[in-house]
Short mmCIF file of C-alpha atoms in Angstrom, two decimals:
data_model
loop_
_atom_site.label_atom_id
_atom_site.label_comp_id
_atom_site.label_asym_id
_atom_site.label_seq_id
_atom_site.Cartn_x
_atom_site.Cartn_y
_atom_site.Cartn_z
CA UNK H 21 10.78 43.42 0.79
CA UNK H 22 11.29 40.46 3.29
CA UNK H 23 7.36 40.76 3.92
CA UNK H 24 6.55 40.01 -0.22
CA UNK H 25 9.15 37.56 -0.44
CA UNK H 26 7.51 35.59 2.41
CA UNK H 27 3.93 36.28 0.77
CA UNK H 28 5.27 35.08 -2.91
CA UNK H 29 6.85 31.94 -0.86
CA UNK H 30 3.50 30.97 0.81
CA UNK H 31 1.49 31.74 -2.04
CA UNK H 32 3.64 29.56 -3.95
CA UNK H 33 3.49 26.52 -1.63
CA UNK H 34 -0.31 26.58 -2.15
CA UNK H 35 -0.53 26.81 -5.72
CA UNK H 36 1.66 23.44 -6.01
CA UNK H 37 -0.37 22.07 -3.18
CA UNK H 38 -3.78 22.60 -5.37
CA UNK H 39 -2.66 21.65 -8.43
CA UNK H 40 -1.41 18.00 -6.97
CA UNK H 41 -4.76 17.42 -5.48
CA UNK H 42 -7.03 18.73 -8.54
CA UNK H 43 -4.87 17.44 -11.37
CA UNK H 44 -5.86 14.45 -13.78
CA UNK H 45 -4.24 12.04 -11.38
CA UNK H 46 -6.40 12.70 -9.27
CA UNK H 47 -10.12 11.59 -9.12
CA UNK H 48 -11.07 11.39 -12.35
CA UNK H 49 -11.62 7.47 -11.11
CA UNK H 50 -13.52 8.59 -7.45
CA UNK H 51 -11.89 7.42 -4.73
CA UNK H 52 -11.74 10.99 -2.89
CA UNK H 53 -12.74 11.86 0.13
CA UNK H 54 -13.75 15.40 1.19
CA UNK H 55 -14.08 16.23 4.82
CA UNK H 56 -15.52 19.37 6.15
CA UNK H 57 -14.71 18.89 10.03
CA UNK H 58 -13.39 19.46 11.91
CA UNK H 59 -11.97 21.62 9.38
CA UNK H 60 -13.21 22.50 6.04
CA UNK H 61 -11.64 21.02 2.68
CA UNK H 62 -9.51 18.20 3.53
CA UNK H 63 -9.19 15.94 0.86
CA UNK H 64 -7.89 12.05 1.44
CA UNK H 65 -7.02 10.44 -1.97
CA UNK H 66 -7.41 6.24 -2.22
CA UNK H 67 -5.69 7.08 -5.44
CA UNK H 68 -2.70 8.22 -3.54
CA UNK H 69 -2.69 5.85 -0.17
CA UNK H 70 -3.73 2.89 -1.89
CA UNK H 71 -2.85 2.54 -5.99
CA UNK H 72 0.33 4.68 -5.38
CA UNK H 73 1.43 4.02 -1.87
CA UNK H 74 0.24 0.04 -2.13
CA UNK H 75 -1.44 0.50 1.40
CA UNK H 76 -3.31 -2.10 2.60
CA UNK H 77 -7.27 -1.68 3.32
CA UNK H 78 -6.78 -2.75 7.16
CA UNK H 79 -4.14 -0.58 7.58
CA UNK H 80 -6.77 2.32 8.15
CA UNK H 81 -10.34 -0.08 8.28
CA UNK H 82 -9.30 -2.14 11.03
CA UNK H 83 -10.36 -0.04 13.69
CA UNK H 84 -9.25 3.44 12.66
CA UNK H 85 -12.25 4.08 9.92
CA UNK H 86 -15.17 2.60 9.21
CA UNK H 87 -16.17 1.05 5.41
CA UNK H 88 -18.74 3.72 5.03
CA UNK H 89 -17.24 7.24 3.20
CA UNK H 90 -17.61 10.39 6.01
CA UNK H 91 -18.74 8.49 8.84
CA UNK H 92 -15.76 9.59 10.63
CA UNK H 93 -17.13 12.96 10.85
CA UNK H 94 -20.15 11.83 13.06
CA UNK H 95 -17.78 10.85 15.82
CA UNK H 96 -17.69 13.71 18.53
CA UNK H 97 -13.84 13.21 18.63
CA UNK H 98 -12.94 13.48 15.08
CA UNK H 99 -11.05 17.05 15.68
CA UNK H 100 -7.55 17.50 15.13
CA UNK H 101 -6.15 17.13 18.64
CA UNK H 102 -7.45 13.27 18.33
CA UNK H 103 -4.80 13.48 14.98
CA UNK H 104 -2.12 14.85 17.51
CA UNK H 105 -2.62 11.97 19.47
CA UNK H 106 -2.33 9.25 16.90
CA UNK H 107 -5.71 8.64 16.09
CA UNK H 108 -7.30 8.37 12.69
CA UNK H 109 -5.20 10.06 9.86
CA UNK H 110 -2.91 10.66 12.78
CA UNK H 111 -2.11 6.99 13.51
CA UNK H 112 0.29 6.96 10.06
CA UNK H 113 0.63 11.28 10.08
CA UNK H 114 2.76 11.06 13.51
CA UNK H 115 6.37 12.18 11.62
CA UNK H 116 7.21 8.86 11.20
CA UNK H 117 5.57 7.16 8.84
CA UNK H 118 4.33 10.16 6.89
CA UNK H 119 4.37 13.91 7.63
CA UNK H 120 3.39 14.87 11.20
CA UNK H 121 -0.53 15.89 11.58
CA UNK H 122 0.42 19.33 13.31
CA UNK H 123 3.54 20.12 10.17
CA UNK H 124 2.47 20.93 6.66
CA UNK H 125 -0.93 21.83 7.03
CA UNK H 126 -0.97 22.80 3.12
CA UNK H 127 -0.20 19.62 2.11
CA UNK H 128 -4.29 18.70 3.69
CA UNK H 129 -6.10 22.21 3.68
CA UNK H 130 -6.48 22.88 0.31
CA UNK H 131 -9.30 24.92 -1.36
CA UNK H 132 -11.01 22.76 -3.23
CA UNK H 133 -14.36 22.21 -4.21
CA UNK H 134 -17.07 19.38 -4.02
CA UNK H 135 -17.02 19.25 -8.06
CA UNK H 136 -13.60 18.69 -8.28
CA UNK H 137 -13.45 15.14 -6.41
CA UNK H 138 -16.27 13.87 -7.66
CA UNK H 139 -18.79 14.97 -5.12
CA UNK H 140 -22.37 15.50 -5.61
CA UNK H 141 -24.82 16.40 -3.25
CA UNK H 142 -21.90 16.16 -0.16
CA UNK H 143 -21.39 11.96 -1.56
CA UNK H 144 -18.18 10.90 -2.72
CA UNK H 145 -18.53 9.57 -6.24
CA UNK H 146 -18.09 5.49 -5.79
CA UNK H 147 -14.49 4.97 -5.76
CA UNK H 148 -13.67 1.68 -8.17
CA UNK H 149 -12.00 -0.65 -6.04
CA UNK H 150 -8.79 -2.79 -7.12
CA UNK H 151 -9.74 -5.95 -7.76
CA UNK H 152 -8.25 -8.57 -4.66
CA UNK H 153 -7.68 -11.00 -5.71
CA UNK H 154 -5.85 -13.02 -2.70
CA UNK H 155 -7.65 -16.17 -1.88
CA UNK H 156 -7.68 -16.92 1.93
CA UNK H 157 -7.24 -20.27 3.36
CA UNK H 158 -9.38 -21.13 6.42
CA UNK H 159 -8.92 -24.33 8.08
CA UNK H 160 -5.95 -26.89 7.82
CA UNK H 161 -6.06 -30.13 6.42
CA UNK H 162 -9.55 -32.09 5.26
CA UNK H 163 -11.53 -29.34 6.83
CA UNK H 164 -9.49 -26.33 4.67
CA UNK H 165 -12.02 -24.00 2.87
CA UNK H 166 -10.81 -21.54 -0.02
CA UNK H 167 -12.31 -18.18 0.04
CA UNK H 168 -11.65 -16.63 -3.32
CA UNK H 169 -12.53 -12.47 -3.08
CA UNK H 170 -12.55 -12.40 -7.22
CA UNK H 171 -15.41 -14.84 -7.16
CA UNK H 172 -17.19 -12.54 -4.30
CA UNK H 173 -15.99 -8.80 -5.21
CA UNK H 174 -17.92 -8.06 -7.51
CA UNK H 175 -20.89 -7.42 -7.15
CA UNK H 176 -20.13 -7.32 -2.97
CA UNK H 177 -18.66 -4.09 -2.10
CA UNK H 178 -15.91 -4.85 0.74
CA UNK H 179 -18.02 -3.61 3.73
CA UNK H 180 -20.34 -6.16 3.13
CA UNK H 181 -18.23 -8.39 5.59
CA UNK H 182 -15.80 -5.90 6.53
CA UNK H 183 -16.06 -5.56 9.48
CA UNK H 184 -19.73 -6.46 10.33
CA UNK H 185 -18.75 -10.41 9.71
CA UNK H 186 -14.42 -10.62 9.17
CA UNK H 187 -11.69 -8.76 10.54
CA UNK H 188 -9.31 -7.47 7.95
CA UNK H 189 -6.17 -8.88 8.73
CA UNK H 190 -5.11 -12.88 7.95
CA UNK H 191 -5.21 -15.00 10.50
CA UNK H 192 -7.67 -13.05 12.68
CA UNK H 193 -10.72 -15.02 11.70
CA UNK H 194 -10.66 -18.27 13.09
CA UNK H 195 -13.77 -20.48 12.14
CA UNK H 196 -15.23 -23.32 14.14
CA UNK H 197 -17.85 -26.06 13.39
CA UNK H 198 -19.98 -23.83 16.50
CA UNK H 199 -19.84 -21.24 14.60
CA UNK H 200 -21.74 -22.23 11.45
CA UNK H 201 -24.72 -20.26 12.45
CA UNK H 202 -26.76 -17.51 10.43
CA UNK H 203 -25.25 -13.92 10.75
CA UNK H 204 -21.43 -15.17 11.31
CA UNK H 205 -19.32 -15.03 8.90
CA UNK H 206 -19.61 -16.84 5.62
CA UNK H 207 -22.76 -18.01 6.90
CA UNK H 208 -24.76 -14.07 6.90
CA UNK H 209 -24.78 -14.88 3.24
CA UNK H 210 -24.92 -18.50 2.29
CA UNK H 211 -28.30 -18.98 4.47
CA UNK H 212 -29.97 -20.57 1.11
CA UNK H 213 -31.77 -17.39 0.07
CA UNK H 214 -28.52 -15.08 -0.89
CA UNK H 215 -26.23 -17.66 -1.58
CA UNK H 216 -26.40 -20.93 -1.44
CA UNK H 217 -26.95 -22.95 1.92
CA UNK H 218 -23.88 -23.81 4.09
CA UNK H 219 -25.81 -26.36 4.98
CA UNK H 220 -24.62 -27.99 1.79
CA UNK H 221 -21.38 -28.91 2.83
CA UNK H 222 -19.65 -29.78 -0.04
CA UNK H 223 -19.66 -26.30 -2.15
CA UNK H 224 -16.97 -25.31 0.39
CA UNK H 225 -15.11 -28.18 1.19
CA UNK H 226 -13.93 -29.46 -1.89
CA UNK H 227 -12.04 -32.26 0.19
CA UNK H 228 -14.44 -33.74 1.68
CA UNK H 229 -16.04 -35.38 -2.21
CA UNK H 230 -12.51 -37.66 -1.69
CA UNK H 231 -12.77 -37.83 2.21
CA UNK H 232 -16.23 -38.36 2.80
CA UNK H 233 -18.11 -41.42 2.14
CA UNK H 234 -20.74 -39.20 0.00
CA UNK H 235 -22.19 -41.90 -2.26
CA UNK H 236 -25.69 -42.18 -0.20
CA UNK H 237 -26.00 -38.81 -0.17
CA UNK H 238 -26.27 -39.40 -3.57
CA UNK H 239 -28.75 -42.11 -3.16
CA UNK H 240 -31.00 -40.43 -0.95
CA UNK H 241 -30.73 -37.46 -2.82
CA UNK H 242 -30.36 -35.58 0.04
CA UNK H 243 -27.24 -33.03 -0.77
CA UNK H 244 -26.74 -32.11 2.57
CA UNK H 245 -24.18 -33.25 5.61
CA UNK H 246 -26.97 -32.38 8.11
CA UNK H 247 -29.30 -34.75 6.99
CA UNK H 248 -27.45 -37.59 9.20
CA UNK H 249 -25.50 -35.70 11.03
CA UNK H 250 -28.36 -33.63 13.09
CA UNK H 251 -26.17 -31.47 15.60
CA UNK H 252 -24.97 -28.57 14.29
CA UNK H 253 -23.22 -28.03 17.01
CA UNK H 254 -20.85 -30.52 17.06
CA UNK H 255 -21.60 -32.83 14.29
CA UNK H 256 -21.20 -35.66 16.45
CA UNK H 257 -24.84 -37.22 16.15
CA UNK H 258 -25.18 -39.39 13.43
CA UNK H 259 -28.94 -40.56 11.77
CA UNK H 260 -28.90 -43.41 9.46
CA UNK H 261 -31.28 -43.05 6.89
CA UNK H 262 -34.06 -46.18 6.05
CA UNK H 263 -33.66 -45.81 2.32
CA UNK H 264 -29.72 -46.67 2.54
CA UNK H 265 -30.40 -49.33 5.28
CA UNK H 266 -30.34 -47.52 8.94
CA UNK H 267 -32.81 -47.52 11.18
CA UNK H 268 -32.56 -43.98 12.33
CA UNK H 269 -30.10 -43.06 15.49
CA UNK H 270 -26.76 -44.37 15.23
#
């Protein structure tokens, strides 16, 4: 008797664990994840962590998981006792912030199949992204640039600087004049053939139209800060053009 009350109880805890993972809430939008190691049918919901939960993206893509859907599972220590030891879903599973990694294995292990979230061919179907849209402030002052991510996102999917060219957490990217070079930062795009030079200083700084004395750029027709001042590196070097009265090095 004890034995088929135990068996009803357990078959019973599954049962409600399926039917929260495969119901309508769940990934009739994408956005799921199904793993197959280092144990088979593990399902992690952006519906859930994310819409739901309000989790930020760095919380887990700032060194935890990469941008890319199952890349985790290429990693030689992406088995559970790296979970038990706080590392990927185990940094927030530690019975703390969410159920322990090694309690409630249910809750995880479902059977479920590839159909179900979306899957075809072992690929996650493309999980529709919230739209972000926090602008970031880089820089203080005249040199302050506005970074708008609804301008940006779409058609850029988040990886495309995250984390190749920005860290995902404010404050962590600190830009310098040294470091307006191609494949840094802002600059992997604007290079004049993607987006639009950063050589042209002024469709960034916005400030610098008041600050700047801009008006023989305007004469010279020659839209760009670099044209005078030639090094990049510090901007210190200054060439005065012949059509607005120089004579070349100032």
């Amino acid at each position: 008797m004890k034995k088929n009350r135990f068996f009803i109880i357990i078959l019973a805890l599954f049962c409600v664990a399926n039917v929260g993972v495969s119901g309508k809430t769940g990934f009739s939008d994408g956005g799921g994840i199904l793993y197959t190691q280092p144990v088979k049918s593990v399902i992690f919901r952006h519906l859930y962590h994310v819409d739901m939960k309000k989790i930020g993206c760095e919380k887990c893509h700032s060194g935890l998981f990469e941008m890319e859907a199952l890349k985790a599972q290429e990693n030689k220590d992406f088995i559970m006792e790296s979970l038990y030891r706080g590392k990927y879903c185990g940094a927030c599973h530690n019975g703390r912030e969410a159920f322990a990694a090694d309690t409630q294995c249910a809750r995880c292990h479902v059977r479920i199949s590839a159909q179900e979230v979306g899957h075809v061919k072992g690929k996650p179907k493309p999980y529709k992204i919230p739209e972000y849209n926090t602008s970031v402030l880089f820089g203080k002052d005249e040199m302050r640039v506005s970074f708008d991510h609804k301008k940006h996102s779409p058609p850029l999917d988040c990886k495309e600087c995250h984390l190749k060219l920005f860290q995902i957490k404010k404050g962590a990217n600190v830009i310098t004049v040294t470091d307006h070079k191609p494949q840094k930062y802002c600059f992997g795009c604007h290079d004049g053939k993607e987006a639009f030079s950063w050589y042209t200083c002024n469709g960034c700084h916005k400030s610098w139209k008041e600050i700047a004395q801009i008006a023989p750029l305007a004469k010279t027709g020659r839209g760009s800060c670099y044209k005078c001042h030639t090094n990049a590196e510090k901007m210190k070097s200054l060439v005065v053009p012949p059509e607005i009265g120089g004579e070349g090095e100032g």
